[in-house]
Every structure is written in C-alpha cells, then in structure tokens.
Coordinates of C-alpha atoms in Angstrom, one line a residue:
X1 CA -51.9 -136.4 -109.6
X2 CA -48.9 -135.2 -107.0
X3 CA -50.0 -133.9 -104.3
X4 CA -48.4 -130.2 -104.9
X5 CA -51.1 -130.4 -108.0
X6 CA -54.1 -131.5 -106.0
X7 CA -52.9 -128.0 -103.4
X8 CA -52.5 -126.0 -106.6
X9 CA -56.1 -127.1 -107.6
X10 CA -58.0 -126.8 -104.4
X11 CA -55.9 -123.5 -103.8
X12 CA -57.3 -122.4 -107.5
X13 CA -60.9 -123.3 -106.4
X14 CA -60.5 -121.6 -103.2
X15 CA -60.0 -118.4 -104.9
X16 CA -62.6 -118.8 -107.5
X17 CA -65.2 -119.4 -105.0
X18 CA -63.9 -116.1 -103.0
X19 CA -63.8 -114.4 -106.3
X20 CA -67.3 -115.0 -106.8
X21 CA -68.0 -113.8 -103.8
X22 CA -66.1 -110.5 -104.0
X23 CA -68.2 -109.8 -107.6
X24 CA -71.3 -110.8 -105.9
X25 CA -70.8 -108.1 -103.1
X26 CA -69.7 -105.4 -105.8
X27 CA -72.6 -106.0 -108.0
X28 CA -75.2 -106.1 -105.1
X29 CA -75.2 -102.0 -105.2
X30 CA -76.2 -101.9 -108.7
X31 CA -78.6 -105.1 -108.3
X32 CA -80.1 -103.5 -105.1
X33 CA -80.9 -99.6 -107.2
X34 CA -82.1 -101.0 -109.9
X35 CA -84.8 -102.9 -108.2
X36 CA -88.1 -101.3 -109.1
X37 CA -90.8 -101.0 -106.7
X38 CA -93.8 -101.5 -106.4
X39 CA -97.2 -99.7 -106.2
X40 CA -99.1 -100.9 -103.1
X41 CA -102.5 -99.3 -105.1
X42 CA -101.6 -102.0 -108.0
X43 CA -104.4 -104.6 -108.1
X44 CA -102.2 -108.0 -108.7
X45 CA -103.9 -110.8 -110.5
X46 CA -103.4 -114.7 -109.6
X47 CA -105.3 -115.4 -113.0
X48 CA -105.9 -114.0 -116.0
X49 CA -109.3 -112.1 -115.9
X50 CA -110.9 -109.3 -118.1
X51 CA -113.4 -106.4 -116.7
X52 CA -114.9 -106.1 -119.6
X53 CA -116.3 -109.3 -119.0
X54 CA -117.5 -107.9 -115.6
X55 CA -121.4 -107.5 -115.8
X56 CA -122.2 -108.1 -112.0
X57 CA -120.1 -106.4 -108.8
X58 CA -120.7 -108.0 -105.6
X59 CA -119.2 -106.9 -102.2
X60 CA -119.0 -108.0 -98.7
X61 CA -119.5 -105.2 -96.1
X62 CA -116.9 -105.3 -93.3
X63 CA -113.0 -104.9 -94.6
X64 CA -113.9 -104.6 -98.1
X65 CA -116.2 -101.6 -98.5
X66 CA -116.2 -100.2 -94.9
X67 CA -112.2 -100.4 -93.4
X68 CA -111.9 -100.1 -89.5
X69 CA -108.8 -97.9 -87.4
X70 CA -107.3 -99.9 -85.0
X71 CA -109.6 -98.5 -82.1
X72 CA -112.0 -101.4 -83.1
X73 CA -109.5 -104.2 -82.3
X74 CA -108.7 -102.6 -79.1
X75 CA -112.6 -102.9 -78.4
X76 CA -113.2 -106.2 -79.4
X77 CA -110.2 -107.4 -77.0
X78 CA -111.3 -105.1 -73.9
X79 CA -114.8 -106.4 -74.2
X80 CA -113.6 -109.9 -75.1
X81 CA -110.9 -109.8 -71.8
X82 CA -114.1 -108.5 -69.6
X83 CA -116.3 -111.2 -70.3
X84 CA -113.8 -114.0 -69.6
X85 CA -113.6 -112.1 -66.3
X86 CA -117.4 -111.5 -65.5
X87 CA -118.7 -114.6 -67.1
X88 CA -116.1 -117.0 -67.0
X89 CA -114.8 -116.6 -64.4
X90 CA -111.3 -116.0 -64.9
X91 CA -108.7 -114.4 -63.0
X92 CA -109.5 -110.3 -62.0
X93 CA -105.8 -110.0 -62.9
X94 CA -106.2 -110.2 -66.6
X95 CA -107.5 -106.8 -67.0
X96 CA -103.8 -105.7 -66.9
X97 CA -103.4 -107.0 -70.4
X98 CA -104.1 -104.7 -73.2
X99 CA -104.4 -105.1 -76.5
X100 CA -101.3 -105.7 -78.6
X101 CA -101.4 -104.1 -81.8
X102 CA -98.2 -105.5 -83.8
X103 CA -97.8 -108.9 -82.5
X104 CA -99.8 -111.1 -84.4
X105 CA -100.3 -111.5 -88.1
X106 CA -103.7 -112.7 -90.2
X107 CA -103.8 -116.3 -91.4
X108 CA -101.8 -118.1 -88.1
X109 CA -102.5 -121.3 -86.9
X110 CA -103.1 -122.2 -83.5
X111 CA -102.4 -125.4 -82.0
X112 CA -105.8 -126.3 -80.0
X113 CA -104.8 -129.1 -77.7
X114 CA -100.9 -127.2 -77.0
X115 CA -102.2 -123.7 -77.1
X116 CA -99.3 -122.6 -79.2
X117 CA -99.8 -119.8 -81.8
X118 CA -97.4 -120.4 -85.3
X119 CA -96.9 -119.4 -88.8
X120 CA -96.7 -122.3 -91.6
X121 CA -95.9 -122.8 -95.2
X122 CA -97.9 -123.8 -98.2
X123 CA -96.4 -127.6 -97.9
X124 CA -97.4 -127.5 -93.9
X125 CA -93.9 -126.7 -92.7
X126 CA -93.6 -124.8 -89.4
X127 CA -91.9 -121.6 -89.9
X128 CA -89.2 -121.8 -86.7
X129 CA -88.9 -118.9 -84.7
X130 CA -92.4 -118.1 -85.6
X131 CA -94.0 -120.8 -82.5
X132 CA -95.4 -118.9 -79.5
X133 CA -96.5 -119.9 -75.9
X134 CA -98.4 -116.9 -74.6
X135 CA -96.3 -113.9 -75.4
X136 CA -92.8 -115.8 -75.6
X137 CA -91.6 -117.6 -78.4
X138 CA -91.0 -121.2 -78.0
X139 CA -87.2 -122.8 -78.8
X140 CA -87.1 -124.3 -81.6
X141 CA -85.6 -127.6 -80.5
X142 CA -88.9 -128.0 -78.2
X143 CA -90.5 -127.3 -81.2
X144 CA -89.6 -129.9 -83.6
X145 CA -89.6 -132.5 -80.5
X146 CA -93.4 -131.3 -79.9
X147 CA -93.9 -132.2 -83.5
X148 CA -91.2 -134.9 -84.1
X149 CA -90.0 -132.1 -86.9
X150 CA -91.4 -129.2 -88.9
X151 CA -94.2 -130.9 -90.6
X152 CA -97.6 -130.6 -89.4
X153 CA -99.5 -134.0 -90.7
X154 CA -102.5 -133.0 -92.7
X155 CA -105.0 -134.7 -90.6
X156 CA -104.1 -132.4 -87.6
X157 CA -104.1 -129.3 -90.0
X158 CA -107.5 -127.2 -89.9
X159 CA -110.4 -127.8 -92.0
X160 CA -111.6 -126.0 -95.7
X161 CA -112.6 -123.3 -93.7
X162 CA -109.8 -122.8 -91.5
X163 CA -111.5 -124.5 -88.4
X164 CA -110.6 -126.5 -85.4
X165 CA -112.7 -129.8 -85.4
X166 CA -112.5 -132.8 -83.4
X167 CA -110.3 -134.5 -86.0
X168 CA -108.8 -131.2 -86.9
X169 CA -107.0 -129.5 -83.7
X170 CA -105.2 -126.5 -85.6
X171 CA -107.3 -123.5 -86.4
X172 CA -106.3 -120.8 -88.7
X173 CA -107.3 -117.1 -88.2
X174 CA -107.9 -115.4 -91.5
X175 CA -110.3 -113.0 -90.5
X176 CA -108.9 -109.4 -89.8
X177 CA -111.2 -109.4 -86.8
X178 CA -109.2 -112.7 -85.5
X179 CA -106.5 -110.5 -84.7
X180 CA -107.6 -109.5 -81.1
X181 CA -108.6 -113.1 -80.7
X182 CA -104.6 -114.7 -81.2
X183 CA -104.0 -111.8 -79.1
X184 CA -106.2 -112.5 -76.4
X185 CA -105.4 -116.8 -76.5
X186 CA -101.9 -115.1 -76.3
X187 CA -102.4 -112.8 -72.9
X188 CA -104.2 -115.5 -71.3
X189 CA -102.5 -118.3 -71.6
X190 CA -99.0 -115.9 -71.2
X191 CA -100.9 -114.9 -67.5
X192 CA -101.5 -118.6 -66.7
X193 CA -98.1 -119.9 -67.1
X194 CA -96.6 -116.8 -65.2
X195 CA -98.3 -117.3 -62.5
X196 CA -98.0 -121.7 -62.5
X197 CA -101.8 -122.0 -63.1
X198 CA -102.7 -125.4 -64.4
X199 CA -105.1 -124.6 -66.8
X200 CA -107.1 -127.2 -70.1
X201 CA -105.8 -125.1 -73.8
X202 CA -108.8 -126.6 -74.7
X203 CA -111.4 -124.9 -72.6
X204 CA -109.2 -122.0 -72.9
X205 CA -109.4 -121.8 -76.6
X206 CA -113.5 -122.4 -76.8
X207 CA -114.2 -119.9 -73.2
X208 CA -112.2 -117.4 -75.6
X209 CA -113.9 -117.9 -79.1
X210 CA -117.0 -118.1 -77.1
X211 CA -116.4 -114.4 -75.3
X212 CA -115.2 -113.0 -78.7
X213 CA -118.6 -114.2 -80.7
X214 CA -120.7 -112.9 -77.7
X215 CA -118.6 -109.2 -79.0
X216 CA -120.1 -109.5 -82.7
X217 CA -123.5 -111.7 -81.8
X218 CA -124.9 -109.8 -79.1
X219 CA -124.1 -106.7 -80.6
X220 CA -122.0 -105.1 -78.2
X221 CA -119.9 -104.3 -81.4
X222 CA -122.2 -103.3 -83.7
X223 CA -123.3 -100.4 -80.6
X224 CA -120.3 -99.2 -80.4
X225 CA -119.5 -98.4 -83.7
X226 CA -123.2 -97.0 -84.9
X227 CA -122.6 -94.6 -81.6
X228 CA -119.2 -93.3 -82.5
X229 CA -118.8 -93.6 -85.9
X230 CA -115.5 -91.2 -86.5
X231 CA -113.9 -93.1 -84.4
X232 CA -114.2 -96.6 -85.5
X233 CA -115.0 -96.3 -90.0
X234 CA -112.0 -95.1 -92.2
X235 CA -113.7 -92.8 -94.6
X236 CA -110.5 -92.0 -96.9
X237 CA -110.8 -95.8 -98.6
X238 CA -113.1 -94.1 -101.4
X239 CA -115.1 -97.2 -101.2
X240 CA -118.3 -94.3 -102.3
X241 CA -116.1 -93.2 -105.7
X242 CA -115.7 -97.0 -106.3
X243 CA -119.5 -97.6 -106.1
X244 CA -120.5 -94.6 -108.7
X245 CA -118.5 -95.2 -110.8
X246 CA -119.4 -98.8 -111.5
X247 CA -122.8 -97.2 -111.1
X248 CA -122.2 -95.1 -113.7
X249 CA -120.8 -97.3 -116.0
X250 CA -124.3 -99.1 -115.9
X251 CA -122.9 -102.3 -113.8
X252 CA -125.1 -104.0 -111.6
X253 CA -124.4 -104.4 -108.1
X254 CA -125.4 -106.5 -104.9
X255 CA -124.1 -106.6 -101.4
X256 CA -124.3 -110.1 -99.2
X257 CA -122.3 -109.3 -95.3
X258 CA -123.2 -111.1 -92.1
X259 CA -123.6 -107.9 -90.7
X260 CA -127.3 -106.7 -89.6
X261 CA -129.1 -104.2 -91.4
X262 CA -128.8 -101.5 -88.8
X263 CA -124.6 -101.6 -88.4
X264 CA -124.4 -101.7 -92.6
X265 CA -126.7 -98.7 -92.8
X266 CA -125.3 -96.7 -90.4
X267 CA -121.5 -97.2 -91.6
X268 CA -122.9 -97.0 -95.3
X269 CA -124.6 -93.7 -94.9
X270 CA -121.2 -92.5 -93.3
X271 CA -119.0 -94.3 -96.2
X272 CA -121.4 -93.7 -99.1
X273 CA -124.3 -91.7 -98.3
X274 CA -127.9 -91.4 -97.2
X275 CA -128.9 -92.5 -100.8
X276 CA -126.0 -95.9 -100.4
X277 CA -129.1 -98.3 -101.2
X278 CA -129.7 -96.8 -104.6
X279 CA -126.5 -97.5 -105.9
X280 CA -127.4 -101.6 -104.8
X281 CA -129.6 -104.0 -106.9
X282 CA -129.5 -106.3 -104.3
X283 CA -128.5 -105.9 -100.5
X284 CA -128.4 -109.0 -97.9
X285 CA -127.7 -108.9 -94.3
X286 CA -127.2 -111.9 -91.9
X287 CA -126.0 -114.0 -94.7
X288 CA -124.3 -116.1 -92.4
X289 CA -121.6 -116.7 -94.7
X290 CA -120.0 -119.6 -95.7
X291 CA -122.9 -121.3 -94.8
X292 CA -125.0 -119.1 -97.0
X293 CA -123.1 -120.7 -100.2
X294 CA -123.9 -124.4 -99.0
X295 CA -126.8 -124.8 -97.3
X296 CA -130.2 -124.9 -99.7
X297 CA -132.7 -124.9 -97.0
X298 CA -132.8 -121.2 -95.5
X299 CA -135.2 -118.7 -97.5
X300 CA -134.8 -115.3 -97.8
X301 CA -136.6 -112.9 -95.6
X302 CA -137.8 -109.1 -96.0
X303 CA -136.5 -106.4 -93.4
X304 CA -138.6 -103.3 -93.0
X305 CA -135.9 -100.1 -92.4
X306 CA -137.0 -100.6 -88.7
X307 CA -135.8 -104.2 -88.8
X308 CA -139.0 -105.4 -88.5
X309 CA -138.8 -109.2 -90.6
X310 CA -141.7 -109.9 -93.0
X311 CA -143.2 -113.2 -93.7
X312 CA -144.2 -112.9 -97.4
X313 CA -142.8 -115.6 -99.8
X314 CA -139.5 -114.0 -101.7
X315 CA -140.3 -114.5 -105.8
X316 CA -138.3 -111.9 -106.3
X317 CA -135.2 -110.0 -104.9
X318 CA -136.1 -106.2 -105.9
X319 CA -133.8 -102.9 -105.7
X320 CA -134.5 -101.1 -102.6
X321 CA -135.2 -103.9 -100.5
X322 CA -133.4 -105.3 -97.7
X323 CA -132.9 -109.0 -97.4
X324 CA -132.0 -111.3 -94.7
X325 CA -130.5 -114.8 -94.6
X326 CA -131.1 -116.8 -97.5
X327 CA -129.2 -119.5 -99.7
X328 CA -126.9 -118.6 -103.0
X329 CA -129.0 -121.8 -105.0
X330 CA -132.1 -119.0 -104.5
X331 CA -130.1 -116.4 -105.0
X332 CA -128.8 -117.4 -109.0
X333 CA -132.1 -118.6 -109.3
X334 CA -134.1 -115.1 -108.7
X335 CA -131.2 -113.1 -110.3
X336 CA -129.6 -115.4 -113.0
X337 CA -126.1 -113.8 -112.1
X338 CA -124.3 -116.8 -113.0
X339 CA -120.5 -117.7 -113.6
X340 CA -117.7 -115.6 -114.7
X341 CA -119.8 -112.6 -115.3
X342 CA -119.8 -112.1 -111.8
X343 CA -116.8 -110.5 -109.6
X344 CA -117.2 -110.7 -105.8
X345 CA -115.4 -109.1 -103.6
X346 CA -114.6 -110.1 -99.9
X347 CA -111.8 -110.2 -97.1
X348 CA -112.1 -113.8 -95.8
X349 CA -110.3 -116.2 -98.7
X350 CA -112.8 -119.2 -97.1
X351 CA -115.6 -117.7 -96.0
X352 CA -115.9 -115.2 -98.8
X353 CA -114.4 -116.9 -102.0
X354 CA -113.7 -120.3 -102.0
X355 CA -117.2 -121.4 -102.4
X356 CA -117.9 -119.2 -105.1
X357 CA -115.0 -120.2 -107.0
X358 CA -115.1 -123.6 -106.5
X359 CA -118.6 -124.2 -107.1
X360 CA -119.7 -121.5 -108.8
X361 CA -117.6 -120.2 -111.0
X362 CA -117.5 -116.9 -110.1
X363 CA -114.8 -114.4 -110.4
X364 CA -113.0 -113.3 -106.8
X365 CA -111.5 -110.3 -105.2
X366 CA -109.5 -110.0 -102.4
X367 CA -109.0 -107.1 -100.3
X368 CA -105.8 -107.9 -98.2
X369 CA -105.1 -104.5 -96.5
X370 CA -101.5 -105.7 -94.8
X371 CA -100.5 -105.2 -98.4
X372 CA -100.0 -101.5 -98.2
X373 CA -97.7 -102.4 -95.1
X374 CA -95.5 -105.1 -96.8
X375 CA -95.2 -103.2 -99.8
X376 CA -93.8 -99.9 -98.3
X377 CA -91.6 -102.2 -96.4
X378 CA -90.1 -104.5 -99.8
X379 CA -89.7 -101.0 -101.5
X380 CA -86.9 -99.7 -98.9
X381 CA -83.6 -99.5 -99.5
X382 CA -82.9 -101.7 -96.5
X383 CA -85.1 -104.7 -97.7
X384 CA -83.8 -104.6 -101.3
X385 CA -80.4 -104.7 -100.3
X386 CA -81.0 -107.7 -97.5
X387 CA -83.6 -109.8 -100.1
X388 CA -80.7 -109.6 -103.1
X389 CA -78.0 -110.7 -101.6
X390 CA -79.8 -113.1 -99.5
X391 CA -80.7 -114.7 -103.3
X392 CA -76.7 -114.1 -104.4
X393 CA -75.9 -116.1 -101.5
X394 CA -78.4 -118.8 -102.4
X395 CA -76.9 -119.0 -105.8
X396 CA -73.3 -119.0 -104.9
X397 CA -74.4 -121.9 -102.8
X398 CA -75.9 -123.6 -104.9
X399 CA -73.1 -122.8 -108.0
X400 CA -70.5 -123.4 -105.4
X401 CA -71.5 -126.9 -103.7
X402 CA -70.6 -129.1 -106.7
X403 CA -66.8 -128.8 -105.5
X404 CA -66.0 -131.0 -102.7
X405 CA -62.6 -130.0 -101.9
X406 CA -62.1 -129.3 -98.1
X407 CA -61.3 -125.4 -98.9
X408 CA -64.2 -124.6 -101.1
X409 CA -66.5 -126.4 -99.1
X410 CA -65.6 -124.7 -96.1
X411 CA -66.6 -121.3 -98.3
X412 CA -70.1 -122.9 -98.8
X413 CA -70.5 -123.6 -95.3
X414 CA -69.8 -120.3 -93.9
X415 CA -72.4 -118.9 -96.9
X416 CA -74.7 -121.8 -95.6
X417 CA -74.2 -120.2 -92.0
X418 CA -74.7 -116.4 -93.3
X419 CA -77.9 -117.7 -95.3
X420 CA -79.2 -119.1 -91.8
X421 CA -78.6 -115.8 -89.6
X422 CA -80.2 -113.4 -92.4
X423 CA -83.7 -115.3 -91.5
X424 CA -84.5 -114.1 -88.9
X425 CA -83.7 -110.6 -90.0
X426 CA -86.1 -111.2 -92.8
X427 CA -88.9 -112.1 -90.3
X428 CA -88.4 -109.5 -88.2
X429 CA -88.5 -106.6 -90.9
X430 CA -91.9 -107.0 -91.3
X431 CA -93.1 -108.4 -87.6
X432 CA -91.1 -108.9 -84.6
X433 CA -92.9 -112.1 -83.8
X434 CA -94.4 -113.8 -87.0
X435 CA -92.9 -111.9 -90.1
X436 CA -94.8 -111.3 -93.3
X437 CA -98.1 -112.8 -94.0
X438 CA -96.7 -113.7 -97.2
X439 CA -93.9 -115.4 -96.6
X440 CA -92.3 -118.1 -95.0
X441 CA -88.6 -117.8 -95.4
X442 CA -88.1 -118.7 -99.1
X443 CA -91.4 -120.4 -99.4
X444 CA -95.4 -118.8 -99.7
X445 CA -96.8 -119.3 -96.4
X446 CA -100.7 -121.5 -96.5
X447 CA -102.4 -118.3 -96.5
X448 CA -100.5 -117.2 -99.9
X449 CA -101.4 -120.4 -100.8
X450 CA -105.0 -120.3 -100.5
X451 CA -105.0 -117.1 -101.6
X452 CA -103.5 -117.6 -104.4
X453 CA -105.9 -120.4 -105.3
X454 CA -109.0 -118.7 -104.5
X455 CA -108.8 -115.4 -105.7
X456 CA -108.5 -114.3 -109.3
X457 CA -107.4 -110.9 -108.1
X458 CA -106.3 -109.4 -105.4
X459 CA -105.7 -105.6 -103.6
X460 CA -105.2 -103.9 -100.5
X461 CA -108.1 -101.7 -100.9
X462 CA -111.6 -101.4 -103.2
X463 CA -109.9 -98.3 -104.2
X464 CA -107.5 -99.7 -106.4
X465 CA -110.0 -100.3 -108.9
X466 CA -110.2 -96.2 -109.2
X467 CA -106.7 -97.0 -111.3
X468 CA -107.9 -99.2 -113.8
X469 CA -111.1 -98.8 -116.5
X470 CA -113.4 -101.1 -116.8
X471 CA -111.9 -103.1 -120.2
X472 CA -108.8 -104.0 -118.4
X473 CA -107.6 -107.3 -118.4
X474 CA -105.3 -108.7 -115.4
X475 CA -102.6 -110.9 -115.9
X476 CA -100.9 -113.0 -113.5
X477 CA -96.9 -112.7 -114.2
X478 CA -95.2 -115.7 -115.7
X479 CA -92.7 -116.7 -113.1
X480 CA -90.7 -120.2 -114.5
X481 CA -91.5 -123.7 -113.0
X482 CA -88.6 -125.3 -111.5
X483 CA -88.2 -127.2 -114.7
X484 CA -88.4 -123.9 -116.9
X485 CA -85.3 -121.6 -117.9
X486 CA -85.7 -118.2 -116.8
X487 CA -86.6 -115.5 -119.4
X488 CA -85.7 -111.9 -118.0
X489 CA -87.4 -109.2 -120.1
X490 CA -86.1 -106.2 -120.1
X491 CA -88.8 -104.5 -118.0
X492 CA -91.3 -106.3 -116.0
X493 CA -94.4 -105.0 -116.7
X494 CA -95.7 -106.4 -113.5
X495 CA -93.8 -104.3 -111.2
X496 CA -95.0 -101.0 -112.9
X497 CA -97.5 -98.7 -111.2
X498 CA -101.6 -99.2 -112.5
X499 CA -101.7 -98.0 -115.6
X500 CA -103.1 -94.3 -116.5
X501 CA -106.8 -93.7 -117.4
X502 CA -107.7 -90.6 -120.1

C-alpha cells in the first residue's frame, strides 16, 4: 500500500472516530431526557423475595424504626471531643473543632496504624482522591507509594464485622452513629499535624473509640435524647403507620436493639404511642448485637417497667414483656420463627443481617437512609447529563481503541483524558470529600458489596413498605454478566415508582 493510501485511510478513520463523536454529543440530549428517574420511596430488592411469605416482622430500634436529625451527631461528637479533653488528656485546643456534618460518608475504612480515612471498592481497590489525613486529602502519588498501589491486601482489610483486629488494621464504619466518630479521628489527628505534635494513630484511634462508647455505654446519650425528645427523634418516618398495619394484617412482630429499655420506650411512646408494646409479640433490649446471634451461653432476663432485672428462668418469651440480653439459639427455640418466614429489619449490614442470613436463613431488610440523598441527586438534570456521556465516552473508547493508527489513537487518548477529569466531578456531586456511598468510580464500593450480599431488600426508610401490600413479590433487575448480550426492554420496570395499592 503507497503511502498517499495509508494517509487516505488513517485520514478516513480520523474522521470516523470524530464522527462518532459528533453523533454521540447530538444524541446525549435525547439520551439524557429520556432517562427515567427514580422513586427514592421505591423498596429495591437484591433477591427475589415474596411478602406473602412474610409471617414474622422483626426490627431493630435505632435507624430503622426511630430516625435521628442531625442534632444527635453533633452531640455524640461534642461529648466525644470533651472526654478526650477531660479524661484523656488531650490538648484544651480541640474544643475549637466542631462537628462536620457533610464530610464523611457511612461504610469508610480507616487505616489504623497510618490514621488515614479512605473509600474502597468491592475488589479492595482504593478509590484515589478519596484518601484523607485529618481534614486534607492525601496526593495520590503518596498514596499508592503508602500502599505500593491501589490494592489493599485482604489480610490488612477489616474483619466480618467490619473491625480492626490485631491481624486486621483497617476498620470500616457502617454504623450511621460512626459518622461523628471518622469525624472526630479526622479533627484530631488534622489538630496534631498542624501543630507538629508527634502523636501514636494507634492510641489515637482506641482513646477515640473508647470516648465515643463511653457516649452510648454510660448513657450520656440515651439522657439526652429521653430529656429532649423533639429535638433529637424524626417523627414524620411513619414508622407507627408501618407497625398497624402489619398489626392489622395479623402479622406477628418482635423487636431485638442494643438499646436499654428506658431510651426504646421513651422514643417509642413518642414514634408509636403509649400503647407501642401492644403492637410487639416480643421486645428485647441489650441484645448486644452481633454477639447476640453467635454466642449460645447468655439467657434471657425479665425487666420490670422500672428496669428492675428478674431472676426467674425464661420458658417462655410472652407479649407484654420486656426482655434483656439473651442468645438467637433460645430465641428460635421459644418462638419457632424459623427461616424464610421471617423478615428482619436493621441499619448495620454486619451487625444486624449478616448473621441471620448466613446462618439462619432469614429474610433481611435494610434501611439505608443516604438513599433519599443519592437519589434526588441521580434524578437531576445535571447528573444524567454527566453519568451518560461519561458511559458514551466509555464506549467510544472502547469501539474506537481497535484502530491503531497514530490519528485515531490520538482521538482515544484525549477521550481517555476527558474520561479521567469527569471523576472527580462524579465524586464530588454527591460529597466533596468521599463521593457516593455507592460507588466507586465505575465500580460498587465494599459497602454495596456487602450489602448487596446480605440483604434481600433494601430502602431508605420503614416507610416504604406503606407503598406496597403485603402479597408483593420483589425482584432484583436482571442486569447482563460481562459474558451476557444486553437485552433492553422497552420500559424498565425497575425504574418505575412503587406500585399503587386499591
């Protein structure tokens, strides 16, 4: 071939690949309005399950029937910051930290031994940009020399339940209430590096977990909500409508929270009612969750409604009661509420549902209440418009890449470079710091992953379930393997608000 032919081709491909492109940017418009979106009261399903299979409801208390305004963090981090200072011993110049609503996300890892706060993947990638010293993000090329890469080995990765061991030196935080905790690790160890203090991240990270247990343990917490309870308990969740209308439909119901008696009663009677316990076949406080699906040898004891513990052998778990403590094993033996008949409900993907799914067989809920949040965000025009032609640059890559003349391949790599500096953009849409809980870039981040794998279903609130009757059956949408062609139906049932009841 001459070379005025081998110019004529590459000129030919040239203009094909900018072709492409031009169509691609006409038909992002269209692409972009007729993207549907999405109800955030939709309850989305992981696998296929059926209410009317449903005989049993179970809930935990805190983030799944009683939901908290952000005036609780903000307590939990004063109190937590104040007893660093007054028991600890740390520096009187802390107290000029507040809390930090917005800058960190549920299901983070933390980096024990480094003290570095990070997002990663389901295949244990770090998410760049995402890495954070204190309050400042950390360059990613001190990153991935930190690390010698992205990866994060498993054996350094955090145990089943998400915590730091002496094998194990990254925690994750998948408890709502860990959110003032990354924030707190965060202001401390930001005040210790502006101010050139030598300091250990790992007495750091224990003095910290240590001051933000004292918060729930010694019920400083629980005091403050039960004496301003306005302030502290959502009441528009409709957790009460939720609970009558399973009661109504003759389902039975039990509650099991690591809460104590008093806190559950007092944000019940404000959620539910006075008359919350009638609507309960069974009710257990101080579960001490996960433990309480594991461990065999702790029985369960009666409270008296002034807290008062009884010493009578349980033979029975009766309506009305109050229980503490206790084992799961004793608790399918006195009720017989085995297997898939069961649907629990909880916040905490470990220490609420993986157990139970695992072992059990249960059915599992999740309440995830950042949902709401993500979903009014992927339903604006702005985050349609970025998401599809982020994918239409993806597949003009990866259309385009085949041809390795100079001029298309200097196409590719300036797509390649536009791909790269929409990332960030992507991130920062949802949060500034550590982007959606959701998502990593292209790939699920490890909390979607576990979630994914422990829940059947999952929601932002209990509410949902007002959208649905009690014969519904969830499916989880068919999305193609790798392997698999795509099928594109002509609607996507999916993506369509809860369906209508009569």
């Amino acid at each position: 071939m001459s070379r005025n032919m081998i110019l004529s081709v590459a000129d030919d491909m040239l203009k094909h690949a900018i072709s492409v492109n031009n169509t691609a940017q006409q038909c992002l418009h269209l692409l972009v309005m007729s993207t549907s979106s999405v109800d955030p009261d939709t309850i989305f399903a992981n696998n296929e399950m059926s209410l009317r299979d449903i005989e049993i409801y179970g809930f935990d208390y805190d983030y799944t029937l009683a939901f908290y305004s952000s005036h609780l963090h903000t307590l939990i981090f004063n109190i937590a910051r104040d007893i660093l200072i007054t028991n600890h011993r740390y520096p009187e110049g802390l107290r000029k930290y507040e809390y930090i609503p917005d800058f960190a996300v549920r299901g983070l890892h933390y980096d024990v031994q480094k003290a570095l706060l990070m997002k990663i993947d389901a295949f244990h990638y770090i998410q760049l940009g995402t890495v954070y010293r204190g309050l400042d993000p950390v360059p990613d090329e001190e990153v991935i020399a930190m690390y010698e890469g992205s990866h994060v080995p498993l054996e350094i990765m955090s145990d089943f339940y998400g915590k730091s061991t002496h094998e194990h030196t990254m925690k994750q935080f998948m408890d709502i209430f860990s959110l003032p905790e990354m924030t707190l690790l965060s202001c401390v160890n930001d005040f210790f590096m502006r101010h050139n203090i030598d300091y250990e991240p790992v007495h750091l990270y224990k003095d910290v977990k240590e001051a933000i247990r004292d918060v729930h343990v010694k019920g400083i917490m629980y005091r403050a909500v039960e004496a301003d309870t306005e302030k502290y308990i959502c009441y528009g969740e409709q957790s009460h409508a939720v609970l009558r209308k399973l009661s109504a439909y003759g389902k039975k119901m039990f509650l099991i929270t690591n809460s104590p008696f008093d806190f559950v009663n007092r944000g019940m009677s404000y959620i539910v009612g006075e008359d919350w316990r009638d609507l309960f076949d069974v009710v257990i406080v101080q579960a001490d969750k996960p433990s309480f699906f594991n461990d065999r040898r702790k029985p369960f004891r009666r409270v008296t409604d002034k807290g008062a513990l009884l010493w009578d052998r349980i033979h029975r778990l009766e309506r009305g009661q109050i229980y503490k403590q206790g084992n799961l094993y004793e608790f399918l033996r006195l009720t017989g509420w085995r297997g898939s008949k069961v649907l629990y409900f909880g916040d905490h993907i470990y220490s609420d549902l993986a157990d139970l799914t695992l072992k059990h067989g249960w059915r599992t809920g999740a309440i995830i209440p950042e949902l709401r949040k993500e979903i009014k965000i992927m339903n604006t025009q702005q985050y349609a418009h970025m998401m599809t032609w982020l994918q239409a640059l993806t597949g003009l890559i990866e259309q385009m890449q085949v041809h390795r003349d100079p001029a298309t391949q200097a196409v590719v790599e300036e797509w390649i470079k536009e791909r790269e500096a929409m990332k960030p953009h992507t991130k920062d849409i949802f949060n500034a710091q550590f982007g959606s809980l959701f998502r990593t870039d292209h790939n699920p981040t490890y909390f979607s992953r576990r979630l994914s794998r422990f829940a059947d279903i999952y929601m932002a609130t209990i509410s949902c379930l007002l959208n649905y009757d009690l014969k519904h059956i969830f499916f989880p949408r068919r999305t193609p393997l790798q392997h698999e062609a795509l099928f594109r139906p002509e609607h996507d049932p999916s993506a369509s608000s809860p369906p209508l009841q009569d």
